[in-house]
JSON list of C-alpha atoms in Angstrom, two decimals:
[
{"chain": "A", "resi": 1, "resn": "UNK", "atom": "CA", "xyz": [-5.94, -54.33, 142.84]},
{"chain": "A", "resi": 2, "resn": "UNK", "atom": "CA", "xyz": [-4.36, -57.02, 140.32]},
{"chain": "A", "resi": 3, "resn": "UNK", "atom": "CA", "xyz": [-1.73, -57.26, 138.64]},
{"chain": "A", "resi": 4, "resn": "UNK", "atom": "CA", "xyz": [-0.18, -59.22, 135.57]},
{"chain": "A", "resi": 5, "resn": "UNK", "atom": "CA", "xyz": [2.29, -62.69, 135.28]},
{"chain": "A", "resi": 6, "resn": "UNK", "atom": "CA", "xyz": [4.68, -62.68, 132.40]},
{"chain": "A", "resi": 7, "resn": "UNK", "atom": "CA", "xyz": [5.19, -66.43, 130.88]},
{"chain": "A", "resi": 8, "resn": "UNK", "atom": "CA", "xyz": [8.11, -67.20, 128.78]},
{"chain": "A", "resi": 9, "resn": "UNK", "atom": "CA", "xyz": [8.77, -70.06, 127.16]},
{"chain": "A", "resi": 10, "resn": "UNK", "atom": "CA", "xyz": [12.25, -71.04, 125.84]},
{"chain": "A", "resi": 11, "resn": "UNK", "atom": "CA", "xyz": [11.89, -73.12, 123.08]},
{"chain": "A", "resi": 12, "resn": "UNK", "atom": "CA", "xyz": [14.79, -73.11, 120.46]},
{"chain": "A", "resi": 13, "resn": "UNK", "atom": "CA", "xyz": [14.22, -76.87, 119.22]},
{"chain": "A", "resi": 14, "resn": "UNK", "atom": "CA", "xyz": [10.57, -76.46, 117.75]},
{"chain": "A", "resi": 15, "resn": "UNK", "atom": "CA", "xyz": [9.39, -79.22, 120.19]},
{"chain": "A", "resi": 16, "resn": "UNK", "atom": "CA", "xyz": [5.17, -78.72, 120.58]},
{"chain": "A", "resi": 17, "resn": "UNK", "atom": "CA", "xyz": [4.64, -77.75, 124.34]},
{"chain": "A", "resi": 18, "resn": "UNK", "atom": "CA", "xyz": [1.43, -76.83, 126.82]},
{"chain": "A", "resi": 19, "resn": "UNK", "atom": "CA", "xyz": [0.99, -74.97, 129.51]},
{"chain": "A", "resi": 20, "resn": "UNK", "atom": "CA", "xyz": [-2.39, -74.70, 131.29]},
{"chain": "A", "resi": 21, "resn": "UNK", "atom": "CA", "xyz": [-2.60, -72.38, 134.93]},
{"chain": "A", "resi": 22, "resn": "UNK", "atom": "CA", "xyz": [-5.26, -72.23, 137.40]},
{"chain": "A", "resi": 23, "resn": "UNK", "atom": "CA", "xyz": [-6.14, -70.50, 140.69]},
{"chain": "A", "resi": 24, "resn": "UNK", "atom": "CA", "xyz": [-6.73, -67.22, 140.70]},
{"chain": "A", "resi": 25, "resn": "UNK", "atom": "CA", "xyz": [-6.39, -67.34, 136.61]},
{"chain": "A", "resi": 26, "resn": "UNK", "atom": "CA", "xyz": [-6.82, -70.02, 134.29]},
{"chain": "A", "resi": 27, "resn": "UNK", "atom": "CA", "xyz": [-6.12, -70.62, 130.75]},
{"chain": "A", "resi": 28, "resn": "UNK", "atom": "CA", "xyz": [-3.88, -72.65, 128.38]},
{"chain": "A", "resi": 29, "resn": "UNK", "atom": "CA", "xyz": [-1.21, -71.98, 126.00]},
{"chain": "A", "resi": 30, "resn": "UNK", "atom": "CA", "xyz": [0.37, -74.48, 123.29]},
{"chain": "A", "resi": 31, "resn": "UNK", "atom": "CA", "xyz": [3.21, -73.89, 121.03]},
{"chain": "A", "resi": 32, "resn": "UNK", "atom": "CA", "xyz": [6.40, -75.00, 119.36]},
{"chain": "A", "resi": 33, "resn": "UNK", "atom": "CA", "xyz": [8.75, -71.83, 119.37]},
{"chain": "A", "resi": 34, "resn": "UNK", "atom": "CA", "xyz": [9.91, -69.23, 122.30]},
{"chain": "A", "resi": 35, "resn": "UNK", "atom": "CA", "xyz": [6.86, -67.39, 123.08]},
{"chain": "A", "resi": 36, "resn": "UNK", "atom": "CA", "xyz": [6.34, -64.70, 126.19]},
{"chain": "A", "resi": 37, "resn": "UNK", "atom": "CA", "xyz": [2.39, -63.61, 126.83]},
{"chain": "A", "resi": 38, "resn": "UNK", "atom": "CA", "xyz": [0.76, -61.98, 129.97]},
{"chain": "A", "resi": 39, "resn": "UNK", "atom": "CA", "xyz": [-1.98, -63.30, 132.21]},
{"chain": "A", "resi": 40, "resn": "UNK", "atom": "CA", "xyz": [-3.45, -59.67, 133.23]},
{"chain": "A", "resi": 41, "resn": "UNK", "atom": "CA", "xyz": [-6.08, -59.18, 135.65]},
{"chain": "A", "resi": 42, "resn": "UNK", "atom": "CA", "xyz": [-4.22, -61.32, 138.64]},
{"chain": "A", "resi": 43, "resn": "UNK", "atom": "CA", "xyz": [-5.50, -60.82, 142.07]},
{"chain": "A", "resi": 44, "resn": "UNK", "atom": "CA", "xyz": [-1.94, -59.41, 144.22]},
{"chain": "A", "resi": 45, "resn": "UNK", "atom": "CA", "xyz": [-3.74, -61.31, 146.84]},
{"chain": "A", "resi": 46, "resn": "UNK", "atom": "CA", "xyz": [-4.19, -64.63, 144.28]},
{"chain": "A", "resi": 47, "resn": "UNK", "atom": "CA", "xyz": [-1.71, -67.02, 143.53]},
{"chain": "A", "resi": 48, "resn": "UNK", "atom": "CA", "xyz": [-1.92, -68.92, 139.84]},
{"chain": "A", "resi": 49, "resn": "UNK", "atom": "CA", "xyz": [-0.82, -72.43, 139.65]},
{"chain": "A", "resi": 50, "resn": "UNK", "atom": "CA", "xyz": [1.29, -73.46, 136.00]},
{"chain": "A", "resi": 51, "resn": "UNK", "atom": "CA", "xyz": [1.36, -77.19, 134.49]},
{"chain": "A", "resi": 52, "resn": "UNK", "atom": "CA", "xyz": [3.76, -77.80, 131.71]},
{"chain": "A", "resi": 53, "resn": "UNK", "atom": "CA", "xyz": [4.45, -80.57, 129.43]},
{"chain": "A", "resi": 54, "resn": "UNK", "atom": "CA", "xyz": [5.93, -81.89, 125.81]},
{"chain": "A", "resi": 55, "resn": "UNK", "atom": "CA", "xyz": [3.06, -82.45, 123.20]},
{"chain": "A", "resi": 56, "resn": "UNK", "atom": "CA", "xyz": [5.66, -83.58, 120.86]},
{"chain": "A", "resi": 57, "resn": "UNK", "atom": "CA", "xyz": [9.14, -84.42, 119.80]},
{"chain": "A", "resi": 58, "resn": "UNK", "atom": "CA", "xyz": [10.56, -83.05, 116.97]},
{"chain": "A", "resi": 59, "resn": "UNK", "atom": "CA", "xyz": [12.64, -84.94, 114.10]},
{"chain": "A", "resi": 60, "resn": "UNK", "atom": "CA", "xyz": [16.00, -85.91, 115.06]},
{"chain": "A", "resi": 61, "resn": "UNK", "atom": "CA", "xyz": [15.55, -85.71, 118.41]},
{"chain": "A", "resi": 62, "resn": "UNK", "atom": "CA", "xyz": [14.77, -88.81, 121.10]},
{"chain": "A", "resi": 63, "resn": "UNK", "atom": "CA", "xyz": [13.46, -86.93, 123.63]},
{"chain": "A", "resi": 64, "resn": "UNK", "atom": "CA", "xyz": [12.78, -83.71, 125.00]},
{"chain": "A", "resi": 65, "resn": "UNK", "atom": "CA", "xyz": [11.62, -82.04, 128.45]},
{"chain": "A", "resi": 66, "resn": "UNK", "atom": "CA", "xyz": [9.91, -78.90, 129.80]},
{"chain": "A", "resi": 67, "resn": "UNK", "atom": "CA", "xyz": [11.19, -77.55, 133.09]},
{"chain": "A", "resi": 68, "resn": "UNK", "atom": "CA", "xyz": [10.13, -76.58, 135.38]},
{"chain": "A", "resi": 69, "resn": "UNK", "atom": "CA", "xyz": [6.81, -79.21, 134.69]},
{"chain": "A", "resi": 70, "resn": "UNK", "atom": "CA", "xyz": [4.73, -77.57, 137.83]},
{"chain": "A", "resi": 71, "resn": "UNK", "atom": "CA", "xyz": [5.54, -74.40, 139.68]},
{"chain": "A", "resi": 72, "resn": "UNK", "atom": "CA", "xyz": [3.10, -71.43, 140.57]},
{"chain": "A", "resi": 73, "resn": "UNK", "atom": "CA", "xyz": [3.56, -67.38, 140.57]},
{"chain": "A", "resi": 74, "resn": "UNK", "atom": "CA", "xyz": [2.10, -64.19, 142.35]},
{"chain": "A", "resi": 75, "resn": "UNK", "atom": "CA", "xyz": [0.79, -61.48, 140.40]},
{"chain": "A", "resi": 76, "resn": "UNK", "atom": "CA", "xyz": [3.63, -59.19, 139.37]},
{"chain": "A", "resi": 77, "resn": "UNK", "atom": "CA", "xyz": [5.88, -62.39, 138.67]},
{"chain": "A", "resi": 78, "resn": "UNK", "atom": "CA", "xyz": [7.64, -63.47, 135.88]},
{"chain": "A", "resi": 79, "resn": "UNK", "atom": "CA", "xyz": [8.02, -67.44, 135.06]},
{"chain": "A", "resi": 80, "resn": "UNK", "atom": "CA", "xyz": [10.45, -69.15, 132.14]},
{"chain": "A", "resi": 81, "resn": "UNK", "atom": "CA", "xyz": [10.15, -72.74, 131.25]},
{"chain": "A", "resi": 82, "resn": "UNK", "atom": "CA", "xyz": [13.05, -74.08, 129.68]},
{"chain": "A", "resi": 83, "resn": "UNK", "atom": "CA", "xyz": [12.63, -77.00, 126.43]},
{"chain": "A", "resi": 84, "resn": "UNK", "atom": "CA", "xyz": [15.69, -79.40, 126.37]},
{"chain": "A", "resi": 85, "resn": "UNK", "atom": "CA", "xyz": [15.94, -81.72, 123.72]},
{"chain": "A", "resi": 86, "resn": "UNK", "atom": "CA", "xyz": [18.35, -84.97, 123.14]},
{"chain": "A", "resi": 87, "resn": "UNK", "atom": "CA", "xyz": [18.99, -85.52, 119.81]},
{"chain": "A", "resi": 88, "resn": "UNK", "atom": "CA", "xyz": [18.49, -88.83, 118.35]},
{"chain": "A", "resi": 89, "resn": "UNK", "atom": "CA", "xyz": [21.98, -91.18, 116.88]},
{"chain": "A", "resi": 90, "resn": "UNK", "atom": "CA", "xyz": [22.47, -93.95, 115.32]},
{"chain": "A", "resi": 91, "resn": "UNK", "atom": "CA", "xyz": [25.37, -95.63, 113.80]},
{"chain": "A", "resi": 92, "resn": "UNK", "atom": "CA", "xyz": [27.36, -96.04, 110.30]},
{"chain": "A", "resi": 93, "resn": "UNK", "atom": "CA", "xyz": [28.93, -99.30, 109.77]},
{"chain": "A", "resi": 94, "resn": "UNK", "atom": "CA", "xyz": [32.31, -99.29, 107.62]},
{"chain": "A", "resi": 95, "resn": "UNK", "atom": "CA", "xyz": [34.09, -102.40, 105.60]},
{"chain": "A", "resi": 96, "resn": "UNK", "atom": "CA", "xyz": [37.15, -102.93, 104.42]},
{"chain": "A", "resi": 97, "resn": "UNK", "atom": "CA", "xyz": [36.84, -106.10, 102.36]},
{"chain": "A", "resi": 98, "resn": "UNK", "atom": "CA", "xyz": [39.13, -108.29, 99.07]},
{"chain": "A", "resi": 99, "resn": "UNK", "atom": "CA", "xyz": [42.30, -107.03, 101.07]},
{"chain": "A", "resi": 100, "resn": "UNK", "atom": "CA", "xyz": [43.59, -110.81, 101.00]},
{"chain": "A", "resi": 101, "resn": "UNK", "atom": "CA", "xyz": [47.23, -109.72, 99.75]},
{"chain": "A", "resi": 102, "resn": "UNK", "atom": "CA", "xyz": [47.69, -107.37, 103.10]},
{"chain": "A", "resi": 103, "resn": "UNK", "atom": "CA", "xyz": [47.82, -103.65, 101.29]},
{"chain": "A", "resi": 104, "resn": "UNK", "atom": "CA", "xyz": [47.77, -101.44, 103.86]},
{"chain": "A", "resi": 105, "resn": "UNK", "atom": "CA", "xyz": [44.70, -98.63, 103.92]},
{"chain": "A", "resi": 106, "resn": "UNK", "atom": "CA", "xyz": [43.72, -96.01, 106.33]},
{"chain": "A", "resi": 107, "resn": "UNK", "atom": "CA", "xyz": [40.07, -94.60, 106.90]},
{"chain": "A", "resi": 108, "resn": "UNK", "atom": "CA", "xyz": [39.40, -91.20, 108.11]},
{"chain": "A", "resi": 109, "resn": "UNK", "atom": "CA", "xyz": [36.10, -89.61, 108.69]},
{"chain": "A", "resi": 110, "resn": "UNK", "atom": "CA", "xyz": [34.51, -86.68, 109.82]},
{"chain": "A", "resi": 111, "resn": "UNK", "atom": "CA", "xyz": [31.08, -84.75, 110.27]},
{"chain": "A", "resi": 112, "resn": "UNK", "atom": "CA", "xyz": [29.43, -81.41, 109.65]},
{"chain": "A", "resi": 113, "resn": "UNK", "atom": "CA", "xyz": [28.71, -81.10, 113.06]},
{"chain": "A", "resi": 114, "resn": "UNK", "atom": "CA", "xyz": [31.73, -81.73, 114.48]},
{"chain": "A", "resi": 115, "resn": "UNK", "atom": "CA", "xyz": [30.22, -84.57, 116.78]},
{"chain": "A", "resi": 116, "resn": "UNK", "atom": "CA", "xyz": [32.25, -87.67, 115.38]},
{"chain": "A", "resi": 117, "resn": "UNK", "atom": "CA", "xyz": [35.72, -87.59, 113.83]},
{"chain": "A", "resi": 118, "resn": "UNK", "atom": "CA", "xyz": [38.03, -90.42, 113.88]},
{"chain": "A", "resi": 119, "resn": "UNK", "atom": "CA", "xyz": [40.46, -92.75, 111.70]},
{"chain": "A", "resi": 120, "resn": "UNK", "atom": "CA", "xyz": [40.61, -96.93, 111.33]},
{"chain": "A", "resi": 121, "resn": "UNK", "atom": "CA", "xyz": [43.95, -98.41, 109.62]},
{"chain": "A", "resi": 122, "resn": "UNK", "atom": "CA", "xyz": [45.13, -102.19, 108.75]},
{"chain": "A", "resi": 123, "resn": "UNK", "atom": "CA", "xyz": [46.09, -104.27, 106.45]},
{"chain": "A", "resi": 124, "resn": "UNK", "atom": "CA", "xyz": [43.53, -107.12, 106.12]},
{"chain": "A", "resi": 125, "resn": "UNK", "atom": "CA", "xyz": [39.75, -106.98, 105.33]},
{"chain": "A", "resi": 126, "resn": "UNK", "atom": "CA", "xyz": [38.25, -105.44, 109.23]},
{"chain": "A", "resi": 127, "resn": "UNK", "atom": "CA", "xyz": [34.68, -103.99, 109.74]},
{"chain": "A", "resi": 128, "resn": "UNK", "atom": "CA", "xyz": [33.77, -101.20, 112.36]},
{"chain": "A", "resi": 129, "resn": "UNK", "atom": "CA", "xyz": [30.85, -99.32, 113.71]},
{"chain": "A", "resi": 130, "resn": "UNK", "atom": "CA", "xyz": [31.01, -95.13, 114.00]},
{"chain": "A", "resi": 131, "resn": "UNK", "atom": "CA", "xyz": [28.24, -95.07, 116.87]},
{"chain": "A", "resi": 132, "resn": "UNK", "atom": "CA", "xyz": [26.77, -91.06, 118.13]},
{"chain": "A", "resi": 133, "resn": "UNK", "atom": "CA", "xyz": [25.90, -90.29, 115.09]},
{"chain": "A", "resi": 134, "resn": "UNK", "atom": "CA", "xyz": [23.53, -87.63, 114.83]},
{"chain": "A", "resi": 135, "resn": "UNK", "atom": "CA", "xyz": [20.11, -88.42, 112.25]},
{"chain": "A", "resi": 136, "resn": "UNK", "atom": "CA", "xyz": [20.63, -85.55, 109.73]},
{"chain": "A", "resi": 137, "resn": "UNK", "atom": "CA", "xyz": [24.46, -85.10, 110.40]},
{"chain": "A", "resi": 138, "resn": "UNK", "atom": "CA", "xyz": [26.93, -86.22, 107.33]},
{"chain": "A", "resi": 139, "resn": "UNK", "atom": "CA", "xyz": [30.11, -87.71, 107.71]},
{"chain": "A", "resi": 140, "resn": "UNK", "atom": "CA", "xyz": [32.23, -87.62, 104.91]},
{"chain": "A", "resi": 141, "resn": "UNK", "atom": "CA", "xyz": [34.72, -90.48, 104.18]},
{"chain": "A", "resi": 142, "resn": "UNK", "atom": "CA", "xyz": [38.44, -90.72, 102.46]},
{"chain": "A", "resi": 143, "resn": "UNK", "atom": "CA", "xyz": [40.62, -93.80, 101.81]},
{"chain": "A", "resi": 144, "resn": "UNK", "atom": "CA", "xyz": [43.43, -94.74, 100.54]},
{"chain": "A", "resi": 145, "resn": "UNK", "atom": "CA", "xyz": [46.77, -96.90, 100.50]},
{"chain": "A", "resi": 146, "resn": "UNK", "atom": "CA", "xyz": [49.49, -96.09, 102.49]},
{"chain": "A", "resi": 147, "resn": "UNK", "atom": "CA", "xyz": [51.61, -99.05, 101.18]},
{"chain": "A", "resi": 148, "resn": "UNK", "atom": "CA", "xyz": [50.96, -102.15, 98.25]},
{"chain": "A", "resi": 149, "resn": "UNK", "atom": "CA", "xyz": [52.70, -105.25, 99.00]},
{"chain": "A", "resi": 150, "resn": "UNK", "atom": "CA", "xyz": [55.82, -105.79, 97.06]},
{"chain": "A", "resi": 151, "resn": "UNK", "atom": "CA", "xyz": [55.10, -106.54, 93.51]},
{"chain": "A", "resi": 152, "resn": "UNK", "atom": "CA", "xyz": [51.60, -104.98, 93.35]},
{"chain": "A", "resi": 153, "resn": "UNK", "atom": "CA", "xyz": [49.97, -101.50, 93.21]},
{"chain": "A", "resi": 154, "resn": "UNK", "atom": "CA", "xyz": [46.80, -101.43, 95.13]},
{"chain": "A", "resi": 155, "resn": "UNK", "atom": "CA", "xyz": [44.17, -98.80, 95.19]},
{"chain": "A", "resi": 156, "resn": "UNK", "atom": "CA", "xyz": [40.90, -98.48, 97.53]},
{"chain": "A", "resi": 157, "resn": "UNK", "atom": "CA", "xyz": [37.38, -97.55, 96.50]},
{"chain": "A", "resi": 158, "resn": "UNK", "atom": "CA", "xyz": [35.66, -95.07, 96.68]},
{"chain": "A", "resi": 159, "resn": "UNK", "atom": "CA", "xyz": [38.40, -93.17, 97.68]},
{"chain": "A", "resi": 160, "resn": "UNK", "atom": "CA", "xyz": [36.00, -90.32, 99.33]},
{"chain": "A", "resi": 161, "resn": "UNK", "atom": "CA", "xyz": [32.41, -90.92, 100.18]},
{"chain": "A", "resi": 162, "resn": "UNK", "atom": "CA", "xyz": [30.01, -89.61, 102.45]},
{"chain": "A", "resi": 163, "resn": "UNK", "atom": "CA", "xyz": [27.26, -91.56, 105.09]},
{"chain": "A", "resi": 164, "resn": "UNK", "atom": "CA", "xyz": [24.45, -90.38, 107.55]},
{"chain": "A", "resi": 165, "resn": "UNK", "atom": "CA", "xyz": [23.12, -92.48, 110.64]},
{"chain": "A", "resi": 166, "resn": "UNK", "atom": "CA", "xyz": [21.62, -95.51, 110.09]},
{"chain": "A", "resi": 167, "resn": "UNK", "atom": "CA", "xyz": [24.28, -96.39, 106.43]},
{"chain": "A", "resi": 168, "resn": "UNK", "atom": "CA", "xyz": [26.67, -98.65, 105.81]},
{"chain": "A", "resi": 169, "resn": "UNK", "atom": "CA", "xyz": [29.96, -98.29, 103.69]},
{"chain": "A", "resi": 170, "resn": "UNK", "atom": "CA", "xyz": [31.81, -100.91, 102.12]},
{"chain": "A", "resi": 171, "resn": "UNK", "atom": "CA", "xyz": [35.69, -99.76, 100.81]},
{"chain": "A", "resi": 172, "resn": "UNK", "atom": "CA", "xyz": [36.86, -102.57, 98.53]},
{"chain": "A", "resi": 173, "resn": "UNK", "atom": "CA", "xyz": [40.83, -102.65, 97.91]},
{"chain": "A", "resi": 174, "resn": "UNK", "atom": "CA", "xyz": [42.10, -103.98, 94.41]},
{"chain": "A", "resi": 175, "resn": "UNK", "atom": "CA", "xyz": [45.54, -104.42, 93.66]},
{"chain": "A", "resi": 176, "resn": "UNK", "atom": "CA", "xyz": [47.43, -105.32, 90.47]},
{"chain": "A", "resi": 177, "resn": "UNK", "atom": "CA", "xyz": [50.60, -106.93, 90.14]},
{"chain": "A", "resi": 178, "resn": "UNK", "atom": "CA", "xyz": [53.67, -105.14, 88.55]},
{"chain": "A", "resi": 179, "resn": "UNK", "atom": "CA", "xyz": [56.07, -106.79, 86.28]},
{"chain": "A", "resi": 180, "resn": "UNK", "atom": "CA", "xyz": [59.23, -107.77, 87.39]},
{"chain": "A", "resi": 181, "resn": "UNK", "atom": "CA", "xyz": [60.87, -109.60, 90.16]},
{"chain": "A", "resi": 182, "resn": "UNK", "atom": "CA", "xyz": [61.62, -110.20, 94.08]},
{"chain": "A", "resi": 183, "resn": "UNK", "atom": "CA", "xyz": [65.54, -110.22, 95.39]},
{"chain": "A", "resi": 184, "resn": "UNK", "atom": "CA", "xyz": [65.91, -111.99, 98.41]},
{"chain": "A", "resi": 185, "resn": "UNK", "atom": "CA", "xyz": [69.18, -112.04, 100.19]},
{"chain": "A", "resi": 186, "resn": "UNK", "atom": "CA", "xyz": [69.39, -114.51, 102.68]},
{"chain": "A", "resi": 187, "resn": "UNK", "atom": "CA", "xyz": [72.13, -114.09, 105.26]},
{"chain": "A", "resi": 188, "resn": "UNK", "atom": "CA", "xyz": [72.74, -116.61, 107.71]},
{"chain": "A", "resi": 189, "resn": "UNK", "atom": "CA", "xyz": [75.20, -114.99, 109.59]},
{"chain": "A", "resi": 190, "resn": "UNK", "atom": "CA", "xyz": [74.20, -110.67, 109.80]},
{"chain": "A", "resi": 191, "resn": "UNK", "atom": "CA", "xyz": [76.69, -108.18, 111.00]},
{"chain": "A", "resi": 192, "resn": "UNK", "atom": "CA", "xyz": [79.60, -110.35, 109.73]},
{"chain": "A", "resi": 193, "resn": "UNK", "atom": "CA", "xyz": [79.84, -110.49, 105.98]},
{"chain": "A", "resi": 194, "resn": "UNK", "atom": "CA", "xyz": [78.93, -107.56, 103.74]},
{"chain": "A", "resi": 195, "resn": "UNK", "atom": "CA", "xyz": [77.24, -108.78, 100.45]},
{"chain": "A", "resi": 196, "resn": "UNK", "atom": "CA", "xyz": [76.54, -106.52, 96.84]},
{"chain": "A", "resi": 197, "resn": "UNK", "atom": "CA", "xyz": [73.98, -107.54, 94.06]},
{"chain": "A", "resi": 198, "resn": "UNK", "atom": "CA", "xyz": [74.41, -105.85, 90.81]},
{"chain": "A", "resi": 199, "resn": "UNK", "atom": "CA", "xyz": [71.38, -106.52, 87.96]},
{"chain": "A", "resi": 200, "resn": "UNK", "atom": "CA", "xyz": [71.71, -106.12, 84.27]},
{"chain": "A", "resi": 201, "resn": "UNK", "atom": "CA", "xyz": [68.60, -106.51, 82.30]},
{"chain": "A", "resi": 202, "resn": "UNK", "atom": "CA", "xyz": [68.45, -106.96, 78.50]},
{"chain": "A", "resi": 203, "resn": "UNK", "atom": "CA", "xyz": [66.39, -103.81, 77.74]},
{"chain": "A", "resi": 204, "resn": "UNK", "atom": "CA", "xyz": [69.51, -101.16, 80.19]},
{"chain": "A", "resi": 205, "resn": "UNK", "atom": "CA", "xyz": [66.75, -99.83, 82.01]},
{"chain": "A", "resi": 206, "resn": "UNK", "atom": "CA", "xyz": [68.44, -100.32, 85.38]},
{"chain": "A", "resi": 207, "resn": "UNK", "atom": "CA", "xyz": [71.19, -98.09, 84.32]},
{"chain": "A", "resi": 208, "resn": "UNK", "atom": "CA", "xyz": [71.52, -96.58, 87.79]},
{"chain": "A", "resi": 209, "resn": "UNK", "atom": "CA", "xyz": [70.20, -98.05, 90.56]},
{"chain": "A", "resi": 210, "resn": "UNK", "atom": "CA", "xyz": [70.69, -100.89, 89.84]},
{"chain": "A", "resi": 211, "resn": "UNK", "atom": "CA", "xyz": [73.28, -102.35, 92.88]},
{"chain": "A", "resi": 212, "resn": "UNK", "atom": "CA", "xyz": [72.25, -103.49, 97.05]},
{"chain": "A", "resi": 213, "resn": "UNK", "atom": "CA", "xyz": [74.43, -103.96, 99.77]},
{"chain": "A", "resi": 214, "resn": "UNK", "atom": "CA", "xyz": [74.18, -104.94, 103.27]},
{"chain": "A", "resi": 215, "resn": "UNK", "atom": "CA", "xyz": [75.12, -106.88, 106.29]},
{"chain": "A", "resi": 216, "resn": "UNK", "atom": "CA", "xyz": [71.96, -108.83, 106.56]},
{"chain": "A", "resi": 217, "resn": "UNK", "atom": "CA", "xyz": [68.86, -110.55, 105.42]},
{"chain": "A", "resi": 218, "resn": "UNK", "atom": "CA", "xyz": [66.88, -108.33, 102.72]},
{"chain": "A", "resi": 219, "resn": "UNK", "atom": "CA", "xyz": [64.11, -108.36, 100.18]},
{"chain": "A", "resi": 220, "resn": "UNK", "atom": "CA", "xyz": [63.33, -106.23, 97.77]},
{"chain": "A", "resi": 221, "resn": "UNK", "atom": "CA", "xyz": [61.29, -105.60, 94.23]},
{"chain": "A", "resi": 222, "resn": "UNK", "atom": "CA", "xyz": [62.61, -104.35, 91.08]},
{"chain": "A", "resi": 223, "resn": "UNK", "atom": "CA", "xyz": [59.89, -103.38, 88.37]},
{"chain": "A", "resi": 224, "resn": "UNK", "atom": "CA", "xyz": [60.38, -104.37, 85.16]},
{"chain": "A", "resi": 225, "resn": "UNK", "atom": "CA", "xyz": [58.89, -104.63, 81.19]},
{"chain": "A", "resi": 226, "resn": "UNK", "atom": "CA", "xyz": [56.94, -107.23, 80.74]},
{"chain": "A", "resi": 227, "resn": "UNK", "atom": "CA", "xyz": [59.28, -108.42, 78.43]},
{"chain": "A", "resi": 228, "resn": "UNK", "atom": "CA", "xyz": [62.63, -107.44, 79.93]},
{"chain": "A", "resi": 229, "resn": "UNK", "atom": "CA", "xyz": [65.08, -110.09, 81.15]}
]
């Protein structure tokens, strides 16, 4: 009397696997997908003997495995191997450069796999690595300014971009500076003495606004026409 073995193979990565059996059956089986077939014609007295292994490793992935790799099965019995598969990363390298006036930026990234999301902020040039990255995943990119030093108006470019595994962005920061001028109120002795500063200008455009008070040391910019006094 025999009897048949049902093989299954679990293979949802496309990774190229064998199996070869021997014993009271032989044969061999390749593939790169989940596939079942039946071994008929097994002795119930016979006992068949299963090898397994990886042929090859698919694209974006640094390894992958076959379990179990040896095991054996009676006829009537059913066997599954199981393909695993570690998929391959790299890393994206990010710049922040020109940011010698100290605007201050903020980074913020994320992916389409939801693997790697994260932000960076400062306010000098800095450089960082965004490591786990899978090869074929996206991470998309936005910058900007949170605040220009006084006197300028800064922006940072590109102000969205996108990198995969193995790139490398550079965010440059440019900043202009605004007409006008810096207040500084120096007070030697705070808490004691309160202190106002009106400005006038020759074109009235600070017709509100235009007066400071306080109790202590302060600086401040007013923006101004190019040709305003």
């Amino acid at each position: 009397q025999a009897k048949p073995i049902t093989v299954t193979v679990q293979d949802s990565y496309g990774a190229s696997w064998q199996v070869t059996w021997s014993g009271a059956a032989s044969g061999s089986k390749s593939g790169f997908t989940t596939t079942s077939w039946t071994i008929n014609n097994v002795p119930v007295t016979g006992t068949v003997n299963f090898q397994a292994s990886i042929t090859s490793i698919p694209t974006g992935y640094s390894s992958c495995s076959i379990s179990p790799t040896s095991t054996s099965a009676s006829a009537g019995q059913s066997i599954t191997f199981t393909v695993t598969c570690q998929v391959q990363t790299g890393s994206i390298s990010v710049t922040v450069t020109n940011d010698s006036l100290g605007a201050a930026w903020s980074v913020t990234w994320t992916d389409t796999q939801g693997v790697v999301s994260g932000s960076q902020s400062g306010s000098s040039d800095g450089s960082w690595s965004i490591t786990g990255v899978p090869y074929g995943d996206t991470v998309t990119f936005t910058a900007q300014i949170t605040q220009s030093p006084q006197g300028y108006s800064c922006t940072i470019n590109p102000g969205s971009t996108t990198a995969q595994a193995g790139q490398s962005i550079t965010f440059t920061v440019d900043c202009v500076e605004l007409p006008g001028i810096i207040i500084q109120v120096n007070d030697q002795s705070p808490g004691i003495a309160t202190w106002f500063v009106w400005v006038t200008d020759s074109q009235n455009v600070l017709t509100t606004n235009n007066m400071w008070t306080g109790d202590s040391s302060q600086t401040w910019f007013i923006q101004l026409p190019v040709d305003d006094t």
